[in-house]
PDB file of C-alpha atoms in Angstrom:
ATOM      1  CA  LYS A   1     -58.830 -25.912-197.376  1.00  0.00           C
ATOM      2  CA  THR A   2     -61.084 -23.572-199.371  1.00  0.00           C
ATOM      3  CA  LEU A   3     -60.199 -20.618-197.184  1.00  0.00           C
ATOM      4  CA  LEU A   4     -56.465 -21.208-197.400  1.00  0.00           C
ATOM      5  CA  LEU A   5     -56.550 -21.802-201.140  1.00  0.00           C
ATOM      6  CA  HIS A   6     -58.426 -18.602-201.900  1.00  0.00           C
ATOM      7  CA  GLN A   7     -56.584 -16.448-199.385  1.00  0.00           C
ATOM      8  CA  PHE A   8     -53.133 -17.327-200.571  1.00  0.00           C
ATOM      9  CA  HIS A   9     -53.304 -18.752-204.089  1.00  0.00           C
ATOM     10  CA  ASP A  10     -52.785 -15.850-206.487  1.00  0.00           C
ATOM     11  CA  ILE A  11     -54.599 -13.423-204.181  1.00  0.00           C
ATOM     12  CA  LEU A  12     -52.071 -12.462-201.512  1.00  0.00           C
ATOM     13  CA  PRO A  13     -49.207 -11.524-203.848  1.00  0.00           C
ATOM     14  CA  GLY A  14     -51.462  -9.149-205.785  1.00  0.00           C
ATOM     15  CA  SER A  15     -50.570 -10.822-209.055  1.00  0.00           C
ATOM     16  CA  SER A  16     -53.981 -12.377-209.690  1.00  0.00           C
ATOM     17  CA  ILE A  17     -56.251 -11.655-212.582  1.00  0.00           C
ATOM     18  CA  ARG A  18     -59.870 -10.587-212.491  1.00  0.00           C
ATOM     19  CA  TRP A  19     -61.503 -13.999-212.931  1.00  0.00           C
ATOM     20  CA  VAL A  20     -59.359 -15.437-210.102  1.00  0.00           C
ATOM     21  CA  ASN A  21     -60.606 -12.692-207.761  1.00  0.00           C
ATOM     22  CA  GLU A  22     -64.203 -13.287-208.836  1.00  0.00           C
ATOM     23  CA  GLN A  23     -63.833 -17.030-208.296  1.00  0.00           C
ATOM     24  CA  ALA A  24     -62.276 -16.462-204.869  1.00  0.00           C
ATOM     25  CA  THR A  25     -65.013 -13.995-203.871  1.00  0.00           C
ATOM     26  CA  GLU A  26     -67.720 -16.484-204.873  1.00  0.00           C
ATOM     27  CA  ALA A  27     -66.033 -19.408-203.103  1.00  0.00           C
ATOM     28  CA  LEU A  28     -65.461 -17.402-199.917  1.00  0.00           C
ATOM     29  CA  ALA A  29     -69.079 -16.188-199.905  1.00  0.00           C
ATOM     30  CA  GLY A  30     -70.217 -19.826-200.099  1.00  0.00           C
ATOM     31  CA  LEU A  31     -67.844 -20.728-197.293  1.00  0.00           C
ATOM     32  CA  GLU A  32     -69.193 -17.862-195.175  1.00  0.00           C
ATOM     33  CA  ARG A  33     -72.765 -19.093-195.693  1.00  0.00           C
ATOM     34  CA  ARG A  34     -71.762 -22.626-194.666  1.00  0.00           C
ATOM     35  CA  LEU A  35     -69.943 -21.380-191.568  1.00  0.00           C
ATOM     36  CA  GLU A  36     -72.974 -19.295-190.549  1.00  0.00           C
ATOM     37  CA  GLU A  37     -75.109 -22.456-190.842  1.00  0.00           C
ATOM     38  CA  LEU A  38     -72.633 -24.378-188.666  1.00  0.00           C
ATOM     39  CA  ILE A  39     -72.576 -21.599-186.055  1.00  0.00           C
ATOM     40  CA  ALA A  40     -76.380 -21.439-185.999  1.00  0.00           C
ATOM     41  CA  GLY A  41     -76.641 -25.231-185.603  1.00  0.00           C
ATOM     42  CA  ALA A  42     -74.032 -25.297-182.839  1.00  0.00           C
ATOM     43  CA  SER A  43     -75.762 -22.411-181.055  1.00  0.00           C
ATOM     44  CA  VAL A  44     -79.083 -24.253-181.084  1.00  0.00           C
ATOM     45  CA  SER A  45     -77.401 -27.423-179.776  1.00  0.00           C
ATOM     46  CA  ILE A  46     -75.734 -25.503-176.937  1.00  0.00           C
ATOM     47  CA  ALA A  47     -78.977 -23.724-176.039  1.00  0.00           C
ATOM     48  CA  ARG A  48     -80.914 -27.001-176.002  1.00  0.00           C
ATOM     49  CA  ALA A  49     -78.336 -28.533-173.667  1.00  0.00           C
ATOM     50  CA  VAL A  50     -79.156 -25.942-170.991  1.00  0.00           C
ATOM     51  CA  GLU A  51     -82.871 -25.543-171.695  1.00  0.00           C
ATOM     52  CA  GLY A  52     -85.111 -24.970-168.736  1.00  0.00           C
ATOM     53  CA  PRO A  53     -87.131 -22.334-166.915  1.00  0.00           C
ATOM     54  CA  GLY A  54     -85.107 -19.217-166.243  1.00  0.00           C
ATOM     55  CA  ASN A  55     -82.035 -20.384-168.177  1.00  0.00           C
ATOM     56  CA  LEU A  56     -80.279 -17.923-170.456  1.00  0.00           C
ATOM     57  CA  VAL A  57     -77.508 -18.709-172.905  1.00  0.00           C
ATOM     58  CA  CYS A  58     -75.183 -15.920-174.060  1.00  0.00           C
ATOM     59  CA  LEU A  59     -73.084 -16.765-177.117  1.00  0.00           C
ATOM     60  CA  ASN A  60     -70.530 -14.416-178.631  1.00  0.00           C
ATOM     61  CA  ALA A  61     -69.712 -15.206-182.256  1.00  0.00           C
ATOM     62  CA  ALA A  62     -67.971 -11.854-182.697  1.00  0.00           C
ATOM     63  CA  SER A  63     -64.249 -11.686-183.268  1.00  0.00           C
ATOM     64  CA  ARG A  64     -63.813  -9.523-180.159  1.00  0.00           C
ATOM     65  CA  PRO A  65     -64.907  -9.814-176.535  1.00  0.00           C
ATOM     66  CA  ARG A  66     -68.354  -8.393-175.727  1.00  0.00           C
ATOM     67  CA  ARG A  67     -70.246  -8.137-172.467  1.00  0.00           C
ATOM     68  CA  GLU A  68     -73.441  -6.158-173.102  1.00  0.00           C
ATOM     69  CA  VAL A  69     -75.825  -9.124-173.117  1.00  0.00           C
ATOM     70  CA  CYS A  70     -74.156 -10.751-170.131  1.00  0.00           C
ATOM     71  CA  GLU A  71     -74.300  -7.484-168.171  1.00  0.00           C
ATOM     72  CA  VAL A  72     -78.059  -7.311-168.751  1.00  0.00           C
ATOM     73  CA  ALA A  73     -78.460 -10.978-167.843  1.00  0.00           C
ATOM     74  CA  LEU A  74     -76.508 -10.588-164.600  1.00  0.00           C
ATOM     75  CA  ALA A  75     -78.360  -7.397-163.633  1.00  0.00           C
ATOM     76  CA  GLU A  76     -81.891  -8.447-164.577  1.00  0.00           C
ATOM     77  CA  ILE A  77     -81.939 -12.252-164.460  1.00  0.00           C
ATOM     78  CA  GLY A  78     -79.134 -12.971-162.010  1.00  0.00           C
ATOM     79  CA  ILE A  79     -77.443 -16.166-160.920  1.00  0.00           C
ATOM     80  CA  GLU A  80     -78.797 -18.983-158.799  1.00  0.00           C
ATOM     81  CA  VAL A  81     -76.408 -19.186-155.840  1.00  0.00           C
ATOM     82  CA  ARG A  82     -76.896 -22.544-154.137  1.00  0.00           C
ATOM     83  CA  GLY A  83     -74.550 -22.045-151.219  1.00  0.00           C
ATOM     84  CA  ALA A  84     -76.482 -20.454-148.350  1.00  0.00           C
ATOM     85  CA  ARG A  85     -73.384 -18.844-146.793  1.00  0.00           C
ATOM     86  CA  LEU A  86     -72.244 -17.330-150.068  1.00  0.00           C
ATOM     87  CA  ARG A  87     -75.765 -16.068-150.817  1.00  0.00           C
ATOM     88  CA  GLU A  88     -75.892 -14.464-147.339  1.00  0.00           C
ATOM     89  CA  ARG A  89     -72.521 -12.760-147.905  1.00  0.00           C
ATOM     90  CA  LEU A  90     -73.633 -11.391-151.286  1.00  0.00           C
ATOM     91  CA  LEU A  91     -76.887 -10.066-149.844  1.00  0.00           C
ATOM     92  CA  ALA A  92     -74.975  -8.521-146.919  1.00  0.00           C
ATOM     93  CA  GLN A  93     -72.982  -6.557-149.526  1.00  0.00           C
ATOM     94  CA  GLY A  94     -76.211  -5.019-150.814  1.00  0.00           C
ATOM     95  CA  LEU A  95     -77.039  -7.302-153.742  1.00  0.00           C
ATOM     96  CA  LYS A  96     -80.723  -8.087-154.302  1.00  0.00           C
ATOM     97  CA  LEU A  97     -82.697 -11.270-154.913  1.00  0.00           C
ATOM     98  CA  ALA A  98     -85.138 -11.929-157.745  1.00  0.00           C
ATOM     99  CA  ARG A  99     -87.565 -14.819-158.230  1.00  0.00           C
ATOM    100  CA  THR A 100     -87.845 -16.732-161.498  1.00  0.00           C
ATOM    101  CA  ALA A 101     -91.013 -18.092-163.066  1.00  0.00           C
ATOM    102  CA  ASP A 102     -90.343 -21.469-161.418  1.00  0.00           C
ATOM    103  CA  ASP A 103     -89.926 -19.718-158.025  1.00  0.00           C
ATOM    104  CA  ALA A 104     -86.150 -20.100-157.827  1.00  0.00           C
ATOM    105  CA  GLU A 105     -84.157 -17.302-156.209  1.00  0.00           C
ATOM    106  CA  ARG A 106     -81.383 -15.581-158.126  1.00  0.00           C
ATOM    107  CA  VAL A 107     -78.870 -12.985-156.963  1.00  0.00           C
ATOM    108  CA  LEU A 108     -78.763  -9.879-159.187  1.00  0.00           C
ATOM    109  CA  PHE A 109     -75.374  -8.391-160.093  1.00  0.00           C
ATOM    110  CA  PRO A 110     -75.565  -4.737-161.259  1.00  0.00           C
ATOM    111  CA  PRO A 111     -72.983  -3.618-163.885  1.00  0.00           C
ATOM    112  CA  GLU A 112     -70.943  -1.605-161.362  1.00  0.00           C
ATOM    113  CA  VAL A 113     -70.504  -4.701-159.166  1.00  0.00           C
ATOM    114  CA  VAL A 114     -69.429  -6.787-162.167  1.00  0.00           C
ATOM    115  CA  ASP A 115     -66.995  -4.053-163.292  1.00  0.00           C
ATOM    116  CA  ARG A 116     -65.468  -3.815-159.807  1.00  0.00           C
ATOM    117  CA  ALA A 117     -65.098  -7.596-159.631  1.00  0.00           C
ATOM    118  CA  ILE A 118     -63.344  -7.715-163.021  1.00  0.00           C
ATOM    119  CA  GLU A 119     -61.044  -4.824-162.142  1.00  0.00           C
ATOM    120  CA  THR A 120     -59.988  -6.345-158.819  1.00  0.00           C
ATOM    121  CA  ALA A 121     -59.758 -10.000-159.886  1.00  0.00           C
ATOM    122  CA  PRO A 122     -56.227 -11.370-160.197  1.00  0.00           C
ATOM    123  CA  LYS A 123     -55.016 -11.622-163.788  1.00  0.00           C
ATOM    124  CA  SER A 124     -53.633 -15.081-163.029  1.00  0.00           C
ATOM    125  CA  PHE A 125     -53.425 -17.495-160.112  1.00  0.00           C
ATOM    126  CA  PRO A 126     -51.708 -20.806-159.310  1.00  0.00           C
ATOM    127  CA  LEU A 127     -53.380 -24.190-158.990  1.00  0.00           C
ATOM    128  CA  TYR A 128     -51.909 -26.744-156.606  1.00  0.00           C
ATOM    129  CA  ASP A 129     -52.003 -30.524-156.596  1.00  0.00           C
ATOM    130  CA  ARG A 130     -53.176 -32.657-153.654  1.00  0.00           C
ATOM    131  CA  ASP A 131     -49.712 -32.493-152.079  1.00  0.00           C
ATOM    132  CA  GLY A 132     -49.656 -28.687-152.164  1.00  0.00           C
ATOM    133  CA  ALA A 133     -47.130 -28.384-154.984  1.00  0.00           C
ATOM    134  CA  ALA A 134     -47.797 -25.719-157.615  1.00  0.00           C
ATOM    135  CA  TYR A 135     -49.251 -27.509-160.641  1.00  0.00           C
ATOM    136  CA  THR A 136     -49.991 -24.755-163.147  1.00  0.00           C
ATOM    137  CA  ARG A 137     -50.879 -21.109-163.405  1.00  0.00           C
ATOM    138  CA  LEU A 138     -54.242 -20.066-164.873  1.00  0.00           C
ATOM    139  CA  GLY A 139     -54.553 -16.722-166.587  1.00  0.00           C
ATOM    140  CA  GLY A 140     -53.141 -14.539-169.298  1.00  0.00           C
ATOM    141  CA  ASP A 141     -53.752 -15.621-172.849  1.00  0.00           C
ATOM    142  CA  LYS A 142     -53.118 -19.329-172.299  1.00  0.00           C
ATOM    143  CA  VAL A 143     -55.860 -21.874-172.981  1.00  0.00           C
ATOM    144  CA  HIS A 144     -56.413 -24.443-170.241  1.00  0.00           C
ATOM    145  CA  PHE A 145     -58.613 -27.512-170.340  1.00  0.00           C
ATOM    146  CA  VAL A 146     -59.828 -28.520-166.882  1.00  0.00           C
ATOM    147  CA  PRO A 147     -62.529 -31.169-167.351  1.00  0.00           C
ATOM    148  CA  GLY A 148     -65.099 -31.467-164.628  1.00  0.00           C
ATOM    149  CA  SER A 149     -63.966 -28.499-162.589  1.00  0.00           C
ATOM    150  CA  SER A 150     -67.241 -26.661-162.917  1.00  0.00           C
ATOM    151  CA  GLY A 151     -69.772 -29.472-163.138  1.00  0.00           C
ATOM    152  CA  LEU A 152     -73.047 -28.579-161.457  1.00  0.00           C
ATOM    153  CA  HIS A 153     -74.037 -32.232-161.404  1.00  0.00           C
ATOM    154  CA  VAL A 154     -71.988 -35.405-161.070  1.00  0.00           C
ATOM    155  CA  LEU A 155     -72.632 -39.046-161.798  1.00  0.00           C
ATOM    156  CA  ASP A 156     -71.906 -40.591-158.411  1.00  0.00           C
ATOM    157  CA  HIS A 157     -69.647 -43.591-159.059  1.00  0.00           C
ATOM    158  CA  ARG A 158     -70.774 -45.191-155.793  1.00  0.00           C
ATOM    159  CA  THR A 159     -74.533 -45.076-156.362  1.00  0.00           C
ATOM    160  CA  GLY A 160     -74.867 -44.576-160.128  1.00  0.00           C
ATOM    161  CA  GLU A 161     -77.130 -41.579-159.434  1.00  0.00           C
ATOM    162  CA  THR A 162     -76.823 -38.122-160.970  1.00  0.00           C
ATOM    163  CA  ARG A 163     -76.889 -35.466-158.249  1.00  0.00           C
ATOM    164  CA  PRO A 164     -75.750 -31.891-157.554  1.00  0.00           C
ATOM    165  CA  SER A 165     -71.992 -31.729-156.998  1.00  0.00           C
ATOM    166  CA  GLY A 166     -70.497 -30.823-153.653  1.00  0.00           C
ATOM    167  CA  THR A 167     -67.138 -29.925-152.153  1.00  0.00           C
ATOM    168  CA  ARG A 168     -66.299 -33.583-151.544  1.00  0.00           C
ATOM    169  CA  ASP A 169     -66.622 -34.319-155.283  1.00  0.00           C
ATOM    170  CA  PHE A 170     -64.032 -31.670-156.107  1.00  0.00           C
ATOM    171  CA  ILE A 171     -61.688 -32.893-153.379  1.00  0.00           C
ATOM    172  CA  GLU A 172     -61.926 -36.475-154.661  1.00  0.00           C
ATOM    173  CA  TYR A 173     -61.621 -35.500-158.329  1.00  0.00           C
TER     174      TYR A 173
END
């Protein structure tokens, strides 16, 4: 409300007077401070949600895409690849392993590998339902909400236990 009022009320047409501009500048500066506090609080909450040895959270609050921090994280910290066959395939392509402080193994992805993967990845792809009919197309500049599709852990409805997710969980979802 504050933003819209001060962006459009007497400011946009260029017909405002000095005190209106001063008032708008002061109000928008206060709004900016409040938004920075909200962003900082949200960032801390997100980081706490994934806390643990070897975990790294990359947040981009910029108004444009950035990859520098993520490139360093992928190249120097890596990704824990749980699937043995996938890990073997990545290592067979020349990628290296690193050990974390808690003795977990992570696959390192140098910037040139990440760049090649981005360049060759499809810009969009279809998703199909259980019957094989095209359901939707992911990609482009559309926003899609797909809850649960990337959960590392699931709450097993049969046992009530939280456990790492597996292929069966995604098939049954």
